CSV table of C-alpha atoms in Angstrom, one decimal:
chain,number,residue,atom,x,y,z
A,1,MET,CA,0.0,0.0,0.0
A,2,LEU,CA,2.8,2.4,0.9
A,3,ARG,CA,4.5,1.9,-2.4
A,4,LEU,CA,1.2,2.5,-4.2
A,5,LEU,CA,0.7,5.8,-2.3
A,6,VAL,CA,4.3,6.9,-3.3
A,7,LEU,CA,3.6,6.0,-6.9
A,8,LEU,CA,0.4,8.0,-7.0
A,9,THR,CA,1.9,10.9,-5.3
A,10,ASN,CA,4.7,11.0,-7.9
A,11,LEU,CA,2.1,10.7,-10.6
A,12,ALA,CA,0.2,13.7,-9.3
A,13,VAL,CA,3.4,15.8,-9.2
A,14,LEU,CA,4.4,14.8,-12.7
A,15,VAL,CA,1.0,15.4,-14.1
A,16,LEU,CA,0.9,18.9,-12.7
A,17,SER,CA,4.4,19.7,-13.8
A,18,ALA,CA,3.9,18.2,-17.3
A,19,ASP,CA,1.3,20.9,-18.0
A,20,LYS,CA,4.2,23.3,-18.4
A,21,PHE,CA,4.9,22.2,-21.9
A,22,SER,CA,3.6,20.2,-24.7
A,23,ARG,CA,4.6,18.9,-28.2
A,24,ASP,CA,3.1,22.0,-29.6
A,25,ASP,CA,5.6,24.1,-27.7
A,26,PHE,CA,8.3,22.8,-30.1
A,27,PRO,CA,8.8,23.9,-33.7
A,28,PRO,CA,6.6,22.0,-36.2
A,29,ASP,CA,9.7,20.7,-38.0
A,30,PHE,CA,11.3,19.4,-34.8
A,31,VAL,CA,11.2,15.6,-34.7
A,32,PHE,CA,10.7,13.3,-31.7
A,33,GLY,CA,11.6,9.6,-32.0
A,34,ALA,CA,13.4,6.7,-30.5
A,35,SER,CA,16.7,4.9,-31.4
A,36,THR,CA,18.1,1.3,-31.7
A,37,SER,CA,21.1,-0.2,-33.4
A,38,ALA,CA,21.4,-3.3,-35.7
A,39,TYR,CA,23.3,-5.7,-33.4
A,40,GLN,CA,21.2,-4.6,-30.4
A,41,ILE,CA,17.8,-5.3,-31.9
A,42,GLU,CA,18.0,-7.4,-35.1
A,43,GLY,CA,19.2,-10.8,-33.9
A,44,ALA,CA,19.3,-13.3,-36.9
A,45,ALA,CA,23.1,-13.0,-36.6
A,46,ASN,CA,23.8,-16.1,-38.6
A,47,GLN,CA,20.9,-15.9,-41.0
A,48,ASP,CA,20.4,-14.9,-44.5
A,49,GLY,CA,24.1,-14.4,-45.3
A,50,ARG,CA,25.1,-12.1,-42.6
A,51,THR,CA,28.7,-12.5,-41.3
A,52,PRO,CA,30.1,-11.6,-37.9
A,53,SER,CA,31.1,-8.1,-36.9
A,54,ILE,CA,33.6,-7.2,-34.3
A,55,TRP,CA,30.7,-6.9,-31.9
A,56,ASP,CA,29.8,-10.5,-32.5
A,57,THR,CA,33.3,-11.5,-31.7
A,58,PHE,CA,33.5,-9.4,-28.5
A,59,ALA,CA,30.2,-10.8,-27.2
A,60,GLN,CA,31.0,-14.4,-28.1
A,61,ALA,CA,34.2,-14.1,-26.1
A,62,GLY,CA,32.0,-13.8,-22.9
A,63,ASN,CA,32.5,-10.0,-22.5
A,64,MET,CA,28.9,-9.2,-22.0
A,65,HIS,CA,27.9,-11.3,-19.1
A,66,GLY,CA,27.9,-14.3,-21.3
A,67,ALA,CA,25.1,-13.0,-23.5
A,68,THR,CA,25.2,-12.3,-27.3
A,69,GLY,CA,23.1,-10.5,-29.8
A,70,ASP,CA,22.5,-13.7,-31.8
A,71,THR,CA,18.8,-13.3,-31.2
A,72,ALA,CA,18.5,-10.0,-29.4
A,73,CYS,CA,14.9,-8.7,-29.8
A,74,ASP,CA,14.5,-10.6,-33.1
A,75,GLY,CA,13.8,-7.3,-34.9
A,76,TYR,CA,14.9,-8.9,-38.1
A,77,HIS,CA,11.7,-10.9,-38.1
A,78,LYS,CA,9.5,-8.6,-36.0
A,79,TYR,CA,10.1,-5.3,-37.7
A,80,LYS,CA,6.5,-4.9,-38.8
A,81,GLU,CA,5.3,-5.3,-35.2
A,82,ASP,CA,7.9,-2.9,-33.9
A,83,VAL,CA,7.0,-0.3,-36.5
A,84,GLN,CA,3.4,-0.6,-35.5
A,85,LEU,CA,4.5,0.0,-31.8
A,86,MET,CA,6.2,3.2,-33.0
A,87,ARG,CA,3.1,4.3,-34.8
A,88,ASP,CA,0.9,3.6,-31.8
A,89,THR,CA,3.3,5.5,-29.5
A,90,GLY,CA,3.2,8.5,-31.9
A,91,LEU,CA,6.8,8.5,-32.9
A,92,GLU,CA,7.7,10.9,-35.7
A,93,ALA,CA,11.2,9.4,-36.5
A,94,TYR,CA,13.1,6.3,-35.8
A,95,ARG,CA,16.9,6.1,-35.7
A,96,PHE,CA,18.4,2.7,-36.6
A,97,SER,CA,21.6,1.4,-37.9
A,98,ILE,CA,22.6,-0.8,-40.9
A,99,SER,CA,24.7,-3.9,-40.2
A,100,TRP,CA,27.6,-3.5,-42.6
A,101,SER,CA,28.2,-7.2,-42.5
A,102,ARG,CA,24.6,-8.1,-43.3
A,103,LEU,CA,24.6,-5.8,-46.3
A,104,LEU,CA,28.2,-6.6,-47.5
A,105,PRO,CA,29.2,-10.0,-45.9
A,106,ASN,CA,32.8,-9.6,-47.2
A,107,GLY,CA,33.1,-6.0,-46.0
A,108,ARG,CA,33.2,-4.9,-49.7
A,109,GLY,CA,32.1,-6.1,-53.1
A,110,THR,CA,29.0,-8.2,-53.5
A,111,ILE,CA,25.7,-7.1,-51.9
A,112,ASN,CA,23.8,-9.6,-49.9
A,113,PRO,CA,20.3,-9.6,-51.6
A,114,LYS,CA,18.6,-10.8,-48.3
A,115,GLY,CA,20.2,-8.0,-46.3
A,116,LEU,CA,19.3,-5.5,-49.1
A,117,GLN,CA,15.7,-6.7,-49.0
A,118,TYR,CA,15.4,-6.4,-45.1
A,119,TYR,CA,16.5,-2.8,-45.0
A,120,ASN,CA,14.3,-1.9,-48.0
A,121,ASN,CA,11.4,-3.5,-46.2
A,122,LEU,CA,12.1,-1.8,-43.0
A,123,ILE,CA,12.5,1.7,-44.6
A,124,ASN,CA,9.3,1.1,-46.6
A,125,GLU,CA,7.4,0.0,-43.5
A,126,LEU,CA,8.5,3.2,-41.6
A,127,ILE,CA,7.5,5.4,-44.4
A,128,SER,CA,4.1,3.7,-44.9
A,129,HIS,CA,3.4,4.6,-41.3
A,130,GLY,CA,4.5,8.2,-41.5
A,131,ILE,CA,7.8,7.7,-39.6
A,132,GLN,CA,10.9,9.4,-40.8
A,133,PRO,CA,14.0,7.1,-41.1
A,134,HIS,CA,17.3,8.3,-39.6
A,135,VAL,CA,20.1,5.9,-40.5
A,136,THR,CA,23.5,5.2,-38.9
A,137,LEU,CA,26.1,3.6,-41.0
A,138,HIS,CA,28.5,2.3,-38.3
A,139,HIS,CA,27.3,1.5,-34.8
A,140,SER,CA,30.3,-0.4,-33.2
A,141,ASP,CA,30.0,-3.2,-35.7
A,142,LEU,CA,32.7,-3.1,-38.3
A,143,PRO,CA,32.9,-6.4,-40.3
A,144,GLN,CA,35.2,-8.9,-38.6
A,145,THR,CA,36.7,-9.8,-41.9
A,146,LEU,CA,38.1,-6.3,-42.2
A,147,GLU,CA,39.4,-6.4,-38.7
A,148,ASP,CA,41.1,-9.7,-39.5
A,149,GLU,CA,42.5,-8.5,-42.8
A,150,TYR,CA,44.2,-5.3,-41.7
A,151,GLY,CA,43.3,-4.4,-38.2
A,152,GLY,CA,40.2,-2.4,-39.0
A,153,TRP,CA,40.2,1.2,-37.9
A,154,ILE,CA,43.9,1.4,-37.1
A,155,SER,CA,44.6,1.0,-40.8
A,156,ARG,CA,44.2,3.7,-43.5
A,157,LYS,CA,42.6,1.0,-45.6
A,158,SER,CA,39.4,1.4,-43.6
A,159,VAL,CA,38.7,4.7,-45.1
A,160,LYS,CA,38.3,3.4,-48.6
A,161,ASP,CA,36.3,0.5,-47.6
A,162,PHE,CA,33.9,2.6,-45.5
A,163,GLU,CA,33.3,5.1,-48.4
A,164,ALA,CA,32.5,2.1,-50.7
A,165,TYR,CA,30.0,0.7,-48.1
A,166,ALA,CA,28.5,4.2,-47.6
A,167,ASP,CA,28.2,4.5,-51.4
A,168,VAL,CA,26.1,1.3,-51.5
A,169,CYS,CA,23.7,2.6,-48.8
A,170,PHE,CA,23.3,6.0,-50.4
A,171,ARG,CA,22.6,4.3,-53.7
A,172,LYS,CA,20.2,1.7,-52.5
A,173,PHE,CA,18.4,3.6,-49.8
A,174,GLY,CA,19.0,7.3,-50.2
A,175,ASP,CA,15.8,8.0,-52.2
A,176,ARG,CA,13.9,7.3,-49.0
A,177,VAL,CA,16.4,8.2,-46.2
A,178,PRO,CA,16.7,11.9,-45.4
A,179,TYR,CA,19.2,11.7,-42.7
A,180,TRP,CA,22.5,9.8,-42.6
A,181,THR,CA,24.9,9.5,-39.6
A,182,THR,CA,28.3,8.1,-40.5
A,183,PHE,CA,29.4,7.0,-37.0
A,184,ASN,CA,27.8,6.5,-33.6
A,185,GLU,CA,29.7,7.8,-30.7
A,186,ALA,CA,33.0,8.0,-32.7
A,187,ASN,CA,34.8,9.2,-29.5
A,188,VAL,CA,33.6,6.6,-27.1
A,189,PHE,CA,33.9,3.8,-29.7
A,190,VAL,CA,37.7,4.4,-29.9
A,191,MET,CA,38.1,5.1,-26.2
A,192,GLY,CA,36.5,1.8,-25.2
A,193,GLY,CA,37.7,-0.3,-28.2
A,194,TYR,CA,41.3,0.9,-28.5
A,195,ASP,CA,42.2,2.2,-24.9
A,196,ALA,CA,40.2,0.6,-22.1
A,197,GLY,CA,39.5,-2.5,-24.0
A,198,ASN,CA,36.0,-2.8,-22.7
A,199,LEU,CA,34.3,-2.4,-26.1
A,200,PRO,CA,34.8,-4.1,-29.4
A,201,PRO,CA,37.3,-4.7,-30.9
A,202,GLN,CA,38.9,-4.9,-27.4
A,203,ARG,CA,42.3,-3.7,-28.3
A,204,CYS,CA,44.4,-2.2,-25.4
A,205,SER,CA,47.8,-2.4,-23.9
A,206,SER,CA,47.9,-5.4,-21.6
A,207,PRO,CA,47.4,-5.4,-18.7
A,208,SER,CA,45.4,-2.3,-19.0
A,209,PRO,CA,44.9,0.3,-16.2
A,210,TYR,CA,41.3,-1.0,-16.1
A,211,GLY,CA,42.1,-4.6,-15.2
A,212,LEU,CA,41.5,-5.9,-18.6
A,213,ASN,CA,43.8,-8.3,-20.5
A,214,CYS,CA,43.7,-7.6,-24.2
A,215,SER,CA,45.4,-10.0,-26.6
A,216,ARG,CA,46.6,-7.1,-28.8
A,217,GLY,CA,46.7,-3.3,-29.0
A,218,ASN,CA,48.5,-0.2,-27.8
A,219,SER,CA,46.5,2.2,-25.7
A,220,SER,CA,49.1,5.0,-26.0
A,221,ILE,CA,48.7,5.2,-29.8
A,222,GLU,CA,45.8,3.3,-31.3
A,223,PRO,CA,42.9,5.5,-29.9
A,224,TYR,CA,44.3,8.5,-31.7
A,225,LEU,CA,45.1,6.6,-34.9
A,226,ALA,CA,41.6,4.9,-35.0
A,227,ALA,CA,39.8,8.3,-34.4
A,228,HIS,CA,42.0,9.9,-37.1
A,229,HIS,CA,40.9,7.2,-39.7
A,230,ILE,CA,37.3,7.5,-38.6
A,231,LEU,CA,37.3,11.2,-39.2
A,232,LEU,CA,38.9,10.8,-42.6
A,233,ALA,CA,36.3,8.0,-43.4
A,234,HIS,CA,33.4,10.3,-42.3
A,235,ALA,CA,34.8,13.1,-44.4
A,236,SER,CA,35.2,10.8,-47.4
A,237,ALA,CA,31.6,9.5,-47.2
A,238,ALA,CA,30.3,13.0,-46.6
A,239,ARG,CA,32.1,14.4,-49.6
A,240,LEU,CA,30.8,11.4,-51.7
A,241,TYR,CA,27.2,12.1,-50.6
A,242,LYS,CA,27.5,15.8,-51.2
A,243,ASN,CA,29.0,15.5,-54.6
A,244,LYS,CA,27.0,12.5,-56.0
A,245,TYR,CA,23.7,12.2,-54.1
A,246,GLN,CA,22.5,15.2,-52.1
A,247,ASP,CA,21.3,17.3,-55.0
A,248,ARG,CA,18.8,14.7,-56.2
A,249,GLN,CA,18.1,13.0,-52.9
A,250,HIS,CA,17.8,16.2,-50.8
A,251,GLY,CA,19.2,14.5,-47.6
A,252,PHE,CA,21.6,15.5,-44.9
A,253,ILE,CA,24.7,13.9,-43.5
A,254,GLY,CA,26.4,14.1,-40.1
A,255,ILE,CA,28.3,12.3,-37.4
A,256,ASN,CA,27.5,11.4,-33.8
A,257,VAL,CA,29.5,11.8,-30.5
A,258,LEU,CA,28.7,11.0,-27.0
A,259,ALA,CA,28.9,14.1,-24.9
A,260,TYR,CA,29.0,14.4,-21.2
A,261,TRP,CA,29.0,18.0,-20.1
A,262,PHE,CA,32.0,18.6,-17.7
A,263,VAL,CA,31.9,21.3,-15.1
A,264,PRO,CA,34.6,22.2,-12.6
A,265,LEU,CA,34.5,20.4,-9.3
A,266,THR,CA,35.6,23.6,-7.5
A,267,ASN,CA,36.0,27.3,-8.5
A,268,SER,CA,39.8,26.9,-8.6
A,269,SER,CA,41.5,27.9,-11.9
A,270,ASP,CA,43.1,24.4,-12.1
A,271,ASP,CA,39.6,22.6,-12.0
A,272,GLN,CA,38.2,25.2,-14.6
A,273,ILE,CA,41.0,24.4,-16.9
A,274,ALA,CA,40.5,20.7,-16.3
A,275,ALA,CA,36.8,20.9,-17.2
A,276,GLN,CA,37.7,22.6,-20.4
A,277,ARG,CA,40.4,20.0,-21.2
A,278,ALA,CA,37.8,17.2,-20.5
A,279,ASN,CA,35.4,18.8,-23.0
A,280,ASP,CA,38.2,19.1,-25.5
A,281,PHE,CA,39.3,15.5,-25.1
A,282,PHE,CA,35.8,14.0,-25.1
A,283,PHE,CA,34.0,16.3,-27.5
A,284,GLY,CA,36.5,18.6,-29.2
A,285,TRP,CA,38.5,15.5,-30.3
A,286,ILE,CA,35.9,14.9,-33.0
A,287,LEU,CA,34.1,18.3,-33.4
A,288,ASP,CA,37.2,20.6,-33.6
A,289,PRO,CA,38.5,19.0,-36.9
A,290,LEU,CA,35.0,19.1,-38.3
A,291,VAL,CA,34.6,22.9,-37.6
A,292,PHE,CA,38.2,24.2,-37.4
A,293,GLY,CA,40.2,21.6,-39.3
A,294,GLU,CA,42.5,20.7,-36.4
A,295,TYR,CA,42.5,18.9,-33.1
A,296,PRO,CA,42.2,20.8,-29.9
A,297,ASP,CA,45.4,22.6,-28.6
A,298,ALA,CA,45.1,20.8,-25.2
A,299,MET,CA,45.2,17.3,-27.0
A,300,LYS,CA,48.1,18.2,-29.2
A,301,LYS,CA,50.1,19.5,-26.1
A,302,ASN,CA,49.4,16.5,-23.8
A,303,VAL,CA,49.5,13.8,-26.5
A,304,GLY,CA,52.6,15.2,-28.3
A,305,SER,CA,54.1,13.2,-31.1
A,306,ARG,CA,51.5,10.4,-30.6
A,307,MET,CA,48.8,12.7,-32.0
A,308,PRO,CA,48.3,12.2,-35.7
A,309,ILE,CA,48.5,15.1,-38.0
A,310,PHE,CA,46.2,16.3,-40.8
A,311,THR,CA,47.8,17.4,-44.0
A,312,THR,CA,46.6,20.8,-45.3
A,313,ALA,CA,44.5,19.0,-47.9
A,314,GLU,CA,43.0,16.7,-45.2
A,315,SER,CA,42.3,19.6,-42.9
A,316,ASN,CA,40.3,21.4,-45.6
A,317,TRP,CA,38.6,18.2,-46.7
A,318,ILE,CA,37.4,17.5,-43.1
A,319,LYS,CA,36.5,21.0,-42.1
A,320,GLY,CA,32.8,21.6,-42.7
A,321,SER,CA,32.0,18.0,-43.7
A,322,PHE,CA,28.7,17.7,-41.9
A,323,ASP,CA,25.2,19.1,-42.1
A,324,PHE,CA,24.3,18.3,-38.6
A,325,LEU,CA,25.8,17.0,-35.4
A,326,GLY,CA,24.3,14.0,-33.6
A,327,VAL,CA,24.7,14.1,-29.8
A,328,ASN,CA,24.3,11.2,-27.4
A,329,HIS,CA,23.9,12.6,-23.8
A,330,TYR,CA,23.1,10.9,-20.6
A,331,SER,CA,24.7,12.8,-17.7
A,332,THR,CA,26.9,15.7,-16.6
A,333,SER,CA,30.2,15.2,-14.8
A,334,TYR,CA,32.4,17.3,-12.5
A,335,ALA,CA,36.1,17.5,-13.5
A,336,LYS,CA,39.0,17.9,-11.0
A,337,ASP,CA,42.5,18.6,-12.2
A,338,ASN,CA,44.8,15.5,-12.0
A,339,PRO,CA,48.3,16.6,-13.2
A,340,SER,CA,50.0,13.5,-11.6
A,341,SER,CA,48.7,11.3,-14.4
A,342,LEU,CA,50.9,13.2,-16.9
A,343,LYS,CA,53.9,11.8,-15.0
A,344,ILE,CA,53.0,8.3,-16.2
A,345,LYS,CA,55.6,7.3,-18.8
A,346,LYS,CA,53.3,5.2,-20.9
A,347,ARG,CA,50.2,7.1,-20.9
A,348,ASP,CA,46.8,6.2,-22.5
A,349,PHE,CA,43.9,8.5,-23.5
A,350,PHE,CA,42.5,9.0,-20.0
A,351,ALA,CA,45.9,9.7,-18.4
A,352,ASP,CA,46.6,12.2,-21.3
A,353,MET,CA,43.4,14.1,-20.3
A,354,ALA,CA,44.7,14.5,-16.7
A,355,VAL,CA,41.2,14.8,-15.1
A,356,GLU,CA,39.3,13.1,-12.4
A,357,PHE,CA,35.5,12.8,-12.6
A,358,SER,CA,32.5,12.7,-10.4
A,359,THR,CA,29.0,12.4,-11.9
A,360,TRP,CA,26.1,15.2,-12.0
A,361,GLY,CA,23.2,19.5,-18.2
A,362,LEU,CA,22.0,19.2,-21.6
A,363,GLN,CA,21.1,22.9,-21.7
A,364,GLU,CA,24.7,24.0,-20.9
A,365,LEU,CA,26.1,21.5,-23.5
A,366,LEU,CA,23.8,23.0,-26.2
A,367,LYS,CA,24.8,26.5,-25.2
A,368,TYR,CA,28.5,25.5,-25.5
A,369,ILE,CA,27.9,24.0,-29.1
A,370,LYS,CA,26.2,27.3,-30.0
A,371,ARG,CA,28.9,29.5,-28.6
A,372,VAL,CA,32.0,27.5,-29.6
A,373,TYR,CA,31.0,25.8,-32.8
A,374,GLY,CA,28.7,28.2,-34.5
A,375,ASN,CA,25.3,26.7,-33.5
A,376,PRO,CA,25.1,23.9,-36.2
A,377,PRO,CA,21.9,21.8,-36.5
A,378,VAL,CA,21.9,19.2,-33.7
A,379,TYR,CA,20.0,16.1,-33.2
A,380,ILE,CA,19.9,14.5,-29.7
A,381,HIS,CA,20.2,10.9,-30.9
A,382,GLU,CA,20.3,9.2,-27.6
A,383,ASN,CA,19.0,10.3,-24.1
A,384,GLY,CA,17.7,7.8,-21.6
A,385,GLU,CA,17.8,6.3,-18.1
A,386,ARG,CA,19.4,3.0,-17.4
A,387,MET,CA,17.4,0.7,-15.1
A,388,ILE,CA,17.7,-3.0,-14.0
A,389,ARG,CA,16.0,-5.2,-16.5
A,390,ASN,CA,12.8,-6.9,-15.5
A,391,LEU,CA,12.6,-4.8,-12.4
A,392,THR,CA,9.2,-3.2,-13.1
A,393,LEU,CA,7.0,-1.9,-15.9
A,394,GLU,CA,6.4,1.2,-13.6
A,395,ASP,CA,9.6,2.9,-14.6
A,396,TRP,CA,9.0,6.2,-12.7
A,397,PRO,CA,12.7,7.2,-12.7
A,398,ARG,CA,12.8,7.1,-16.5
A,399,VAL,CA,9.5,9.1,-16.8
A,400,GLU,CA,10.9,11.8,-14.4
A,401,TYR,CA,14.2,11.7,-16.3
A,402,LEU,CA,12.6,12.2,-19.7
A,403,HIS,CA,10.3,14.9,-18.5
A,404,ALA,CA,13.2,16.9,-17.1
A,405,TYR,CA,15.5,16.5,-20.1
A,406,ILE,CA,12.7,17.4,-22.6
A,407,GLY,CA,11.9,20.4,-20.5
A,408,SER,CA,15.6,21.4,-20.5
A,409,LEU,CA,15.7,21.0,-24.2
A,410,LEU,CA,12.8,23.3,-24.7
A,411,ASP,CA,14.6,25.9,-22.5
A,412,ALA,CA,17.6,25.6,-24.8
A,413,LEU,CA,15.6,26.1,-27.9
A,414,ARG,CA,14.1,29.2,-26.4
A,415,ASN,CA,17.6,30.4,-25.8
A,416,GLY,CA,18.5,30.1,-29.5
A,417,SER,CA,19.9,26.5,-29.7
A,418,ASN,CA,19.6,25.0,-33.3
A,419,THR,CA,18.6,21.6,-32.0
A,420,LYS,CA,16.2,19.8,-34.6
A,421,GLY,CA,15.3,16.6,-33.0
A,422,TYR,CA,15.2,14.4,-29.9
A,423,PHE,CA,15.4,10.5,-29.8
A,424,ILE,CA,14.9,8.4,-26.7
A,425,TRP,CA,17.3,5.6,-26.1
A,426,SER,CA,15.7,3.3,-26.6
A,427,LEU,CA,12.6,1.9,-28.2
A,428,LEU,CA,12.9,-1.6,-26.6
A,429,ASP,CA,14.9,-3.1,-23.9
A,430,LEU,CA,17.9,-4.0,-26.2
A,431,PHE,CA,21.0,-6.1,-25.9
A,432,GLU,CA,23.0,-3.3,-24.3
A,433,LEU,CA,26.7,-2.6,-25.2
A,434,LEU,CA,28.1,-2.6,-21.7
A,435,ASP,CA,26.1,-5.3,-19.9
A,436,GLY,CA,24.0,-7.4,-22.3
A,437,PHE,CA,20.6,-8.1,-20.9
A,438,GLU,CA,21.4,-7.0,-17.4
A,439,SER,CA,19.9,-3.5,-17.9
A,440,GLY,CA,17.2,-1.9,-20.0
A,441,TYR,CA,16.6,1.6,-21.4
A,442,GLY,CA,13.6,0.8,-23.3
A,443,LEU,CA,10.1,2.3,-23.5
A,444,TYR,CA,8.9,-1.3,-24.1
A,445,PHE,CA,10.0,-4.3,-22.1
A,446,VAL,CA,10.9,-7.4,-24.0
A,447,ASP,CA,10.1,-10.7,-22.4
A,448,LEU,CA,13.1,-12.9,-23.0
A,449,ASP,CA,11.3,-15.9,-21.4
A,450,ASP,CA,8.5,-15.7,-24.0
A,451,PRO,CA,9.4,-17.6,-27.2
A,452,ASP,CA,7.7,-14.8,-29.1
A,453,LEU,CA,9.7,-12.1,-27.2
A,454,LYS,CA,6.5,-10.2,-26.4
A,455,ARG,CA,6.7,-6.4,-26.1
A,456,GLN,CA,5.0,-4.7,-23.2
A,457,PRO,CA,4.7,-0.9,-22.7
A,458,LYS,CA,6.2,0.7,-19.6
A,459,LEU,CA,4.9,3.8,-18.0
A,460,SER,CA,7.5,5.7,-20.0
A,461,ALA,CA,5.9,4.6,-23.2
A,462,HIS,CA,2.5,5.8,-22.0
A,463,TRP,CA,4.0,9.1,-20.9
A,464,TYR,CA,5.9,9.7,-24.1
A,465,SER,CA,2.9,8.8,-26.2
A,466,HIS,CA,0.8,11.2,-24.4
A,467,PHE,CA,3.4,13.9,-24.7
A,468,LEU,CA,3.6,13.3,-28.5
A,469,LYS,CA,-0.2,13.2,-29.1
A,470,ARG,CA,-1.2,16.0,-26.7
A,471,SER,CA,-1.8,19.5,-28.1
A,472,LYS,CA,-2.0,22.7,-26.0
A,473,GLY,CA,-5.7,22.7,-26.2
A,474,MET,CA,-5.9,19.1,-25.0
A,475,ARG,CA,-3.3,19.3,-22.3
A,476,LEU,CA,-5.6,19.4,-19.3
A,477,HIS,CA,-7.9,16.7,-20.5
A,478,GLY,CA,-5.0,14.5,-21.7
A,479,LEU,CA,-3.1,14.9,-18.3
A,480,THR,CA,-6.2,14.0,-16.4
A,481,GLU,CA,-6.7,10.9,-18.6
A,482,LEU,CA,-3.1,10.0,-18.3
A,483,GLY,CA,-3.4,10.2,-14.5
A,484,MET,CA,-6.5,8.0,-14.4
A,485,ASN,CA,-4.9,5.5,-16.8
A,486,LEU,CA,-1.6,5.2,-14.9
A,487,SER,CA,-3.3,5.1,-11.5
A,488,ALA,CA,-5.4,2.2,-12.8
A,489,LEU,CA,-2.2,0.5,-14.0
A,490,SER,CA,-0.7,0.9,-10.5
A,491,ARG,CA,-3.9,-0.3,-8.8
A,492,SER,CA,-4.2,-3.4,-11.0
A,493,HIS,CA,-0.6,-4.3,-10.3
A,494,PHE,CA,-0.7,-4.0,-6.5
A,495,PHE,CA,-4.2,-5.5,-6.0
A,496,GLN,CA,-4.3,-8.3,-8.4
């Protein structure tokens, strides 16, 4: 009974506070959606010609609590059902990724007809339901065959192969896909995959400072090398799109980064400088070359000769090679100066940064992008709240989190931010990158014990749906109805 009373009290507070804004407060061309990625939702890992990616290899080595994405949410077979869920929820857009090794099993060359058919079917299904497709080309899943052949992103050969893969996607799907993102979390992918070793392809100096034993890698050099090639690959694909496809397909191309927002732990000048350095290392590492043509000065100073250098031609080639910036944002962090890490002889990326963190604003991040990088169009590609999987369908922390962040986003827009869209991570409880099936970010719960992997809406799905479908004139009625519906759900749960 006490828990029910707490839930209903929270409901009353949320219903009253939600009346402060509605979907209509956002511009008509602003889009709201949800996100997933191929390996995390599709399953069918060994079906219809798909070959392994580096993520398959990483998971099958037991790195994700013994779980793999071989089945995941079976989105490969259940895409029509999932698109119907999107329609029922009121989503205006859906961000998903293409599995490179499903479309091109050898990493290059012959197109897999079954993979081509699947993505055509998914895109057509979205459009038929009035949902705008936003496509990511690389979401931590480079084909394993390219990793085996030349080391993947640590080799310059990856740039040419990525451009060829992107060309296939633009040619086959670009007549219906208006938004392309080349890389998801380009910064975190290389931090985890080539420094810490806790993400695919699990390359790091061994033993790493994080207690991981990698069979190959060099944490002092490879993160910077991989990021350098990813930036060149992005610029190559973007130039191809702009020169060959954009005029007739009328789409847009960008890149995605994960952005914490770092603030000083104290008011000391050292911590203020440390917070700026942390933002340079995490965010400026990718965005500075795209806007200014060079890496941040703080990185060049601390990394020294290990930092790759752009030629003048490359700098001009990369600069301005994006129509929008995709941002994944989950939390804000405090930064404390840690100069002692620079005394380490064989330093990695995090030691080079020389910062200590403790966790804590989307609004300040968007203000920073506006001030420093010229206010480019921004899409919030991922924003969500992690919860233990199977804990409850009454995900109040997630509802409160989403309400707070969407409100903060509206404040940023009113202050001149050029943000164009917001996507919740994630549509379903997916196979998560860091812990497999131990946690869930989804609006919908996926029952792994059900042979049909039944999807069930959480309170967050009801809340988001109400927000998306509610107009200003209907706010009071809609909120009252939402309160009644969620109260009924709570009562049925506790008194059944």
